[in-house]
Coordinates of C-alpha atoms and ligand atoms in Angstrom, one line a residue:
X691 CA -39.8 -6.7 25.8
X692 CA -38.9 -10.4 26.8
X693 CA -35.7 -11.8 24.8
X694 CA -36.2 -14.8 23.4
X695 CA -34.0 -17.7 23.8
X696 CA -32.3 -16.8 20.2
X697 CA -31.4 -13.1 21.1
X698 CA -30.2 -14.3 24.5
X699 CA -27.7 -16.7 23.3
X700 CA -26.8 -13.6 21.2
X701 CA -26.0 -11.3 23.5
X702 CA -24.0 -14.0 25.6
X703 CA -21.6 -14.6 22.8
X704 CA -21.3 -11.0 22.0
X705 CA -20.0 -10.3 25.8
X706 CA -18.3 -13.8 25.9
X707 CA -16.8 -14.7 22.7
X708 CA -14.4 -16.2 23.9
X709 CA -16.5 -18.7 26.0
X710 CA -16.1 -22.1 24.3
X711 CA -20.0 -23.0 22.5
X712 CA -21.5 -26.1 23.4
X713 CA -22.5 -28.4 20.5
X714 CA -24.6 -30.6 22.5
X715 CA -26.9 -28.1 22.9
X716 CA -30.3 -28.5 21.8
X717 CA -32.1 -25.6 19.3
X718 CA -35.3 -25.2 17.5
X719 CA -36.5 -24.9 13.7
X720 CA -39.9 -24.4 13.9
X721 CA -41.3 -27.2 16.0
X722 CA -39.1 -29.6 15.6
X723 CA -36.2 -30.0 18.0
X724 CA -32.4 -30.7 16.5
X725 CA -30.3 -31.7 19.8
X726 CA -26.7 -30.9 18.7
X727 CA -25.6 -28.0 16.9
X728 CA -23.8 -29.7 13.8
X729 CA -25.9 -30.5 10.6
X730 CA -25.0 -33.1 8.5
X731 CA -25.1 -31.7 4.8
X732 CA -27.2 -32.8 1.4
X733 CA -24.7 -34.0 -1.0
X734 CA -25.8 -35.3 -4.3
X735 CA -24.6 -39.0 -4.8
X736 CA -23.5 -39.2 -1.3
X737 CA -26.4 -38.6 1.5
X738 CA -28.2 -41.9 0.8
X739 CA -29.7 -43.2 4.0
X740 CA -26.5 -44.8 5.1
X741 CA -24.8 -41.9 5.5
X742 CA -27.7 -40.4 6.8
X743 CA -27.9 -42.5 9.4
X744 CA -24.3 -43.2 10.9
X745 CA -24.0 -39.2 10.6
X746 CA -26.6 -39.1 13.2
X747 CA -24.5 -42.3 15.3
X748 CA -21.5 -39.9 14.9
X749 CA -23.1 -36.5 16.5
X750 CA -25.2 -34.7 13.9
X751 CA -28.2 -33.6 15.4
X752 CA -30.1 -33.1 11.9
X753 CA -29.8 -34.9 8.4
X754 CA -30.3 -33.8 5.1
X755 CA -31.1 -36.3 1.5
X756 CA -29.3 -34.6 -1.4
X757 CA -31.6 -32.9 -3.5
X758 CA -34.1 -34.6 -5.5
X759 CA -35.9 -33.2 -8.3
X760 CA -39.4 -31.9 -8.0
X761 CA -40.1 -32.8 -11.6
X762 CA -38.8 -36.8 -11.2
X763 CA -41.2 -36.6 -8.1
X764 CA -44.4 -35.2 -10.5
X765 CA -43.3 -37.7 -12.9
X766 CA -43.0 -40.5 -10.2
X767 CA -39.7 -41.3 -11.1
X768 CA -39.0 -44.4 -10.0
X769 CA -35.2 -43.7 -8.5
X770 CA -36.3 -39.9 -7.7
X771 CA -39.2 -41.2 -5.7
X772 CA -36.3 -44.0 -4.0
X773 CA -34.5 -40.8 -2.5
X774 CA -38.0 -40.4 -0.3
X775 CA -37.7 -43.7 1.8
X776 CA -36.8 -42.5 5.4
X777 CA -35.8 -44.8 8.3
X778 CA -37.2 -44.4 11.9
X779 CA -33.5 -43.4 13.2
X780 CA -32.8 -41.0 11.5
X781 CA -35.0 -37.9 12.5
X782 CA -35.5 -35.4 12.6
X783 CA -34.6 -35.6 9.0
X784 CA -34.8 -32.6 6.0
X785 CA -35.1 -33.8 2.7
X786 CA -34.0 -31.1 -0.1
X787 CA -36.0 -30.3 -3.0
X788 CA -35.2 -28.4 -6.2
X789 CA -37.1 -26.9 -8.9
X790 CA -38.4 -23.4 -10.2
X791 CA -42.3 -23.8 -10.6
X792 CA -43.8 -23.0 -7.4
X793 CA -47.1 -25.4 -7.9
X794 CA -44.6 -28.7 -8.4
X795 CA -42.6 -27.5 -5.7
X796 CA -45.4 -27.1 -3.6
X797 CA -46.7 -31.1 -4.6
X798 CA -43.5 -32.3 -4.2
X799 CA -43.3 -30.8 -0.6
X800 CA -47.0 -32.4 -0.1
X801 CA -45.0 -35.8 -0.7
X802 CA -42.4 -35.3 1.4
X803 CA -44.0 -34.5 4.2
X804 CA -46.2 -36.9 3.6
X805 CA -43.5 -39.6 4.0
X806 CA -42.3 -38.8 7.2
X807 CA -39.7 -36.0 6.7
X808 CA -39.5 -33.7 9.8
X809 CA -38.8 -30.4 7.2
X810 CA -38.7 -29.7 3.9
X811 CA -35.5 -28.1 2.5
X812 CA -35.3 -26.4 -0.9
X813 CA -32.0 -25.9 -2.7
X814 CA -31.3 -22.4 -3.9
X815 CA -27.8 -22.8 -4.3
X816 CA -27.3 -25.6 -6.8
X817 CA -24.4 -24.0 -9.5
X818 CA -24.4 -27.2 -11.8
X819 CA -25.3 -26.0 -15.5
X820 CA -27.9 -29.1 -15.8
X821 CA -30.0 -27.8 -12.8
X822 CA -29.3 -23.7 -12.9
X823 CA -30.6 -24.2 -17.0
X824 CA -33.7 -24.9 -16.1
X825 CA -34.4 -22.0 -13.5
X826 CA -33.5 -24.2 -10.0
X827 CA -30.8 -24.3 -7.8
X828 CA -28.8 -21.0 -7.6
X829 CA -30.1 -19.7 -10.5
X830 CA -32.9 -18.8 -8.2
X831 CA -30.5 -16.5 -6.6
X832 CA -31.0 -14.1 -9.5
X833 CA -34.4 -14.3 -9.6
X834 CA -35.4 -13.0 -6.1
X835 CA -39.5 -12.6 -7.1
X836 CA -39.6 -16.4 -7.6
X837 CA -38.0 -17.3 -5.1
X838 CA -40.3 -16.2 -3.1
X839 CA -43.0 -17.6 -4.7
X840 CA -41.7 -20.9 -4.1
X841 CA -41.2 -20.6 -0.8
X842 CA -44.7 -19.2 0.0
X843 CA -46.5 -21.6 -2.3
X844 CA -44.5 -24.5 0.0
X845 CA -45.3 -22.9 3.1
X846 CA -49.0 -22.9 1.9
X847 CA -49.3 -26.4 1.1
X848 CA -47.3 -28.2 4.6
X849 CA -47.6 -28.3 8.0
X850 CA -43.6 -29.2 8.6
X851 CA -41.0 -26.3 8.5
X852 CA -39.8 -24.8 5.3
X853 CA -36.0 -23.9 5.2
X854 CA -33.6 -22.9 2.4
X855 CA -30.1 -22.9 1.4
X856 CA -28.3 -20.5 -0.6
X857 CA -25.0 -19.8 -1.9
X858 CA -23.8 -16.1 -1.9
X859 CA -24.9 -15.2 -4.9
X860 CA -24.2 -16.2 -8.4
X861 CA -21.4 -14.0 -9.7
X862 CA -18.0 -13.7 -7.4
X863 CA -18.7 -11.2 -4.8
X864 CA -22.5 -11.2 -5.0
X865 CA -24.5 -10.2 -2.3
X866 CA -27.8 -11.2 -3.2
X867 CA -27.7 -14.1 -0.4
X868 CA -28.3 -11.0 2.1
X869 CA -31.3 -9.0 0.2
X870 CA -33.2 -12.7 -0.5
X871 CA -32.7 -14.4 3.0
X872 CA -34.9 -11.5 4.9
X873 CA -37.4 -12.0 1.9
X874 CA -37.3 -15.8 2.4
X875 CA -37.8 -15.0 5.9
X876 CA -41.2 -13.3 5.0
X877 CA -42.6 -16.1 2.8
X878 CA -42.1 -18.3 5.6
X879 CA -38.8 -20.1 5.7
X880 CA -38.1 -21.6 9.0
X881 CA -34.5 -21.2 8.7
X882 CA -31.5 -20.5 6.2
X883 CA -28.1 -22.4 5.6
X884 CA -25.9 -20.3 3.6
X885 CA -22.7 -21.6 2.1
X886 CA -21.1 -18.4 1.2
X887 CA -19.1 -19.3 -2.2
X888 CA -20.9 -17.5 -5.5
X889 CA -22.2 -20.1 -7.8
X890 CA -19.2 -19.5 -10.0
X891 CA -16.5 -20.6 -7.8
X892 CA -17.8 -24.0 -7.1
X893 CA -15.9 -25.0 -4.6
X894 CA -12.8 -23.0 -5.2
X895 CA -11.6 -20.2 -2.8
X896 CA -12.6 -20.1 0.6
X897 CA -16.8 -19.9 2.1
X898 CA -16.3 -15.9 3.5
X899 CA -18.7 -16.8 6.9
X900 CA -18.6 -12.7 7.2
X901 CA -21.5 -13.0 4.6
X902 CA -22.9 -15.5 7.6
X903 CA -22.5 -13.2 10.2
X904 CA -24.5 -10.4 8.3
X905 CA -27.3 -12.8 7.3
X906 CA -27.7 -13.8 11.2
X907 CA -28.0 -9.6 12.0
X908 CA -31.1 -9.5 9.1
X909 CA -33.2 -12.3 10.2
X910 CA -35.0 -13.6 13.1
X911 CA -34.4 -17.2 12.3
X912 CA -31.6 -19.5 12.8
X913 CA -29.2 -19.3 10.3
X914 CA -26.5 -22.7 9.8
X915 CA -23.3 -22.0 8.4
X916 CA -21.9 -23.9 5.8
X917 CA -18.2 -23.8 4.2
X918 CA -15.3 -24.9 5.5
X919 CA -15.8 -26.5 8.6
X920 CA -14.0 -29.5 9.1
X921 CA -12.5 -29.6 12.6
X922 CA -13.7 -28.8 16.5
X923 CA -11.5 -25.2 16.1
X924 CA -12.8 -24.2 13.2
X925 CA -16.2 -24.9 14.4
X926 CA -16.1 -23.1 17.2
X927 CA -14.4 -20.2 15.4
X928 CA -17.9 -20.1 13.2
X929 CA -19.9 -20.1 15.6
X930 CA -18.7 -17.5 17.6
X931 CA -17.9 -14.9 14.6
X932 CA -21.4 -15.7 12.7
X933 CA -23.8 -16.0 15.6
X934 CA -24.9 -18.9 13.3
X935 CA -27.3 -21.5 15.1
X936 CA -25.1 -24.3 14.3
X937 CA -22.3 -25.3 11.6
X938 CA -22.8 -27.5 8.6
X939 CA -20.2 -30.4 7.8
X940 CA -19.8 -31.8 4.2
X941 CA -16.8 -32.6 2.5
X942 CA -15.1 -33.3 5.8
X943 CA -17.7 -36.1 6.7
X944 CA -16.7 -38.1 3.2
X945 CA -15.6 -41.3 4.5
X946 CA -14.8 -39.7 8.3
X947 CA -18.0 -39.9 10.7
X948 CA -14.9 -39.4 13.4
X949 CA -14.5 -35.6 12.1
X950 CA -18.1 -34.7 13.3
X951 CA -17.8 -36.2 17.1
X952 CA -14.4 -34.5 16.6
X953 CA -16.4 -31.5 15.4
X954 CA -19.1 -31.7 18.4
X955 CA -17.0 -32.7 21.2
X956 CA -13.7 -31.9 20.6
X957 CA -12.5 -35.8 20.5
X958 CA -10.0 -35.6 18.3
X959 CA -9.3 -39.5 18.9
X960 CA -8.0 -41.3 15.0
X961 CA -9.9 -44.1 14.4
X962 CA -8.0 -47.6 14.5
X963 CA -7.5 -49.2 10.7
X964 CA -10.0 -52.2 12.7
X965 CA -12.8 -49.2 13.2
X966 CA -12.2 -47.8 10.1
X967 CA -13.1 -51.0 8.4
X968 CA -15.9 -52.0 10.2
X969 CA -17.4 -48.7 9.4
X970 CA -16.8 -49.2 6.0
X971 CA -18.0 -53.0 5.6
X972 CA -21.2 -51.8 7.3
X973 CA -21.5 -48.8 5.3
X974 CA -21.0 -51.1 2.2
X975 CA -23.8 -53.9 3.2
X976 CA -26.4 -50.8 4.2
X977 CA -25.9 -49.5 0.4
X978 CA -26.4 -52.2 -1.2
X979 CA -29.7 -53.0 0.8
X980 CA -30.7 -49.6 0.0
X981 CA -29.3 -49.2 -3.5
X982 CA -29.2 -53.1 -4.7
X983 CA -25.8 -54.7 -5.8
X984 CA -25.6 -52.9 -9.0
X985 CA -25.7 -49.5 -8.3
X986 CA -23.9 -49.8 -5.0
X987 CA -21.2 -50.9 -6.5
X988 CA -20.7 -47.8 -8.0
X989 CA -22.0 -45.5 -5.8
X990 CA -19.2 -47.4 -2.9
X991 CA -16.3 -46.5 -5.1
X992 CA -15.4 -43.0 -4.4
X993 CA -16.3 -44.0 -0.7
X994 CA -13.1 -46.6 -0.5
X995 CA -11.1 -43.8 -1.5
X996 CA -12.6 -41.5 1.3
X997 CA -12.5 -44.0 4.0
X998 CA -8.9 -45.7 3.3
X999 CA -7.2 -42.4 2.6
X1000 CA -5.9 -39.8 5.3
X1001 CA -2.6 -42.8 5.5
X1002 CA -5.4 -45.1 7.2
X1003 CA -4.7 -48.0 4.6
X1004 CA -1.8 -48.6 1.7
X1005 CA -2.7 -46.8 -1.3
X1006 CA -2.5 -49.9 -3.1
X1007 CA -4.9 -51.2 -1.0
X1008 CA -7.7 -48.7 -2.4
X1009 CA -6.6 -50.0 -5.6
X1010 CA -7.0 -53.3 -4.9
X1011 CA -10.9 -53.3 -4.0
X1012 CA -11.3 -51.0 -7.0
X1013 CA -10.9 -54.2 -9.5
X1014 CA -12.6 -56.2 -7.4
X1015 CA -16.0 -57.4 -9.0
X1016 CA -19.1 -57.9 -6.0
X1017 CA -19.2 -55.9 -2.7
X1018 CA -19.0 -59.3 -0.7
X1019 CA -15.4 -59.4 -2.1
X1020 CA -15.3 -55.9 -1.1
X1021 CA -16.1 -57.2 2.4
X1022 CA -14.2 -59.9 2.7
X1023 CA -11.1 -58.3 1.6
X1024 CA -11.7 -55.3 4.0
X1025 CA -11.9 -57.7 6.9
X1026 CA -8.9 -60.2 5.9
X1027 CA -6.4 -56.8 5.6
X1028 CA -8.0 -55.9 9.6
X1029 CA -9.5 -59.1 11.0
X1030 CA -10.3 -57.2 14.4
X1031 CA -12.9 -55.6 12.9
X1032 CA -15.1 -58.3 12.6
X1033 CA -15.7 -57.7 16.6
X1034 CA -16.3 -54.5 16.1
X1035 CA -18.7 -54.9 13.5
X1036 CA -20.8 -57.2 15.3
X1037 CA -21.4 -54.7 17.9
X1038 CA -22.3 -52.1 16.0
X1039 CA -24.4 -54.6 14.0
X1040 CA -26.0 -55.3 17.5
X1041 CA -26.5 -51.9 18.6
X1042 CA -27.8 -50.4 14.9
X1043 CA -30.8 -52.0 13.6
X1044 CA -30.3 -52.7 10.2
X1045 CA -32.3 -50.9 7.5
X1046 CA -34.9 -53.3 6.6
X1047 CA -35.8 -53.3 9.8
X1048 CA -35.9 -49.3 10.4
X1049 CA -37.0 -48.0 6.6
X1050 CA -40.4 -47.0 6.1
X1051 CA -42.3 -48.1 3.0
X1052 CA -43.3 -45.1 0.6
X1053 CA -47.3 -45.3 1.2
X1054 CA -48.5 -47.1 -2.2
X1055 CA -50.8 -43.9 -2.9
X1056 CA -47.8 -42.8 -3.5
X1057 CA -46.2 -45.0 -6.1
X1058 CA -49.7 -44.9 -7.8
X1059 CA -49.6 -41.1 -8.4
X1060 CA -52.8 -40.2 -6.2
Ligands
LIG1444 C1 -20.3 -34.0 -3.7 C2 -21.2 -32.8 -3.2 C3 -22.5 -32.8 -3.5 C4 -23.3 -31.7 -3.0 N1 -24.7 -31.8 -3.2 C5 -25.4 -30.8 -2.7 C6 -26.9 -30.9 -2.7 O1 -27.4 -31.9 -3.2 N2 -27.6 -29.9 -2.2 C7 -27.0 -28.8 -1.6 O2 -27.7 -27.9 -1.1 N3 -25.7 -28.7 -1.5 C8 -24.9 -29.7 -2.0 N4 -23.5 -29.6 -1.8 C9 -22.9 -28.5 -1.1 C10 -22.7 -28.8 0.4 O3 -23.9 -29.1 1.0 C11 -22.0 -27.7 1.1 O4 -22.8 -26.6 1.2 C12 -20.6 -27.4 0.5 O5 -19.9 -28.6 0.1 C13 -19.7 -26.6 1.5 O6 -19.5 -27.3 2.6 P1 -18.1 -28.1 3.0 O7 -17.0 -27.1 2.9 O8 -18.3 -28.6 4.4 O9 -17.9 -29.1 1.9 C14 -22.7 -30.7 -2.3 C15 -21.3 -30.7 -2.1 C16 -20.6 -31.7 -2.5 C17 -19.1 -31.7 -2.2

């Protein structure tokens, strides 16, 4: 029997593990082509299109929305349905559902592919009371038949692939990430990203990627690995021990795009204060096109701390744009504390097209329900 490319790559880490893994390389879900190994996670209140989109500058080779809710979708929620605008530079792009009827799921996938997303991802490892109460999320975990039912019923009504992510299981020590991922398989899912914490501990304690590793024996599809992975070494360590297609980066890209071209290539070069506020002022004008200045301006606040931390900027400093009223006083402070980063800026102003220009319009079918 021929190998395919999967089970060749693992039998060439198996007799090289030492044999450093290259992150540029490219790999498959379904049909659609992801051309570095690093995926850029969903995080609720953070993966708006702005992060989106300089994670994909920085080296991920596939970006994720944070999960939206198939019910705001069915109920064309106005700010639910906002979470379904995708720009041109950002595929190939998954954006994450979650939900436990398999018919809204499945119309909700309907939408999304039908504004442009390259796959549709479904969330099976939510642990926040408001979304496990009401059947989603991990809660799914529990509830293997289901699952599965959601799944197929998505993979019935699209074309695009159909991947999930799971957390270990509910309870500490659970297993039941490993006797629903070859199930998921079955009903069609194109892949599986496991971050292998139980519901319970949130984020305490540490992601056990041996959970990862046995998931990769039991199914024939890639498998990302997600926990934990904030530097090149680590990385590569997860890689090599899982057999996982390619990592997942979360936490560690808060506020530091430079960790995941650290993570991909190995370029552990700090960014300059002068880089770190350009980032940030364009980071800052690409919310508030996408989010207006209102909600921006809360959405941006946890993101100063992120970006100005790690002894980049004065503590005080954070503190200072914190009172501060508009985002263009945002802005202007940012540039007066590092005035070489209005150079910078301007090139990557130059060599990113801004958001107006890239963002798709949701089809008006869509906003009118039919
Ligand atoms: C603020 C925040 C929001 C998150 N939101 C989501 C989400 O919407 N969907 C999801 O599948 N996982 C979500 N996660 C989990 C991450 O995608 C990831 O699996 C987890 O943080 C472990 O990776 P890390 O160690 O790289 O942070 C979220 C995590 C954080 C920290």
């Amino acid at each position: 029997m021929v190998a395919t490319p999967f089970e060749e790559r693992q039998t060439a880490r198996q007799y090289h593990p030492e044999a450093v893994i290259d992150l540029r390389e490219p790999w498959q879900i379904g049909p659609v082509e992801v051309p570095t190994r690093l995926v850029l996670a969903p995080m609720a209140g953070v993966s708006v299109q702005a992060f989106r989109r300089q994670g994909r500058r920085y080296g991920a080779g596939l970006v994720c929305s944070e999960m939206v809710s198939c019910a705001g979708i069915e109920h064309r929620n106005e700010r639910t349905l906002g979470y379904l605008r995708v720009a041109s530079d950002e595929h190939p792009l998954a954006i994450q559902l979650f939900g436990s009827e398999p018919r809204t799921m499945a119309d909700a996938a309907r939408m999304v592919e039908a504004v442009g997303a390259d796959i549709v991802d479904v969330n099976f490892g939510c642990p926040v009371k408001k979304v496990t109460k009401t059947g989603a999320g991990a809660h799914l975990l529990d509830d293997p038949d289901r699952a599965c039912r959601i799944i197929g019923a998505i993979v019935e009504a699209v074309d695009i692939p159909v991947t999930v992510k799971l957390r270990r299981g509910v309870e500490n020590g659970s297993r039941a990430a490993l006797e629903l991922g070859p199930r998921l398989v079955e009903s069609g899912a194109a892949s599986l990203t496991l971050h292998p914490r139980s519901a319970r501990q949130m984020y305490t304690g540490t992601a056990d990627h041996s959970l990862t590793a046995e998931l990769v024996s039991l199914v024939d599809v890639p498998v990302v690995a997600s926990g934990d992975v904030t530097s090149y070494t680590r990385a590569q360590a997860v890689l090599a021990t899982t057999g996982a297609e390619a990592v997942m980066v979360a936490r560690g890209a808060q506020g530091n795009p430079w960790a995941l071209r650290e993570i991909v290539d190995g370029d552990g070069v700090v960014p300059s204060r002068e880089e770190v506020a350009a980032e940030l002022v364009l980071f800052v004008r690409e919310a508030v096109r996408e989010l207006g200045e209102r909600r921006a301006s809360g959405f941006l606040k946890k993101f100063y701390g992120w970006y100005l931390g790690r002894g980049r900027f004065p503590k005080e400093f954070k503190q200072e744009l914190l009172q501060l009223s508009s985002t263009d006083e945002v802005e202007r402070r940012l540039l007066a504390a590092a005035p070489g980063a209005i150079e910078i800026l301007e090139l990557l102003e130059a060599e990113t097209p801004s958001g107006a220009e890239v963002t798709l319009e949701l089809p008006i079918s869509i906003y009118g329900g039919g």
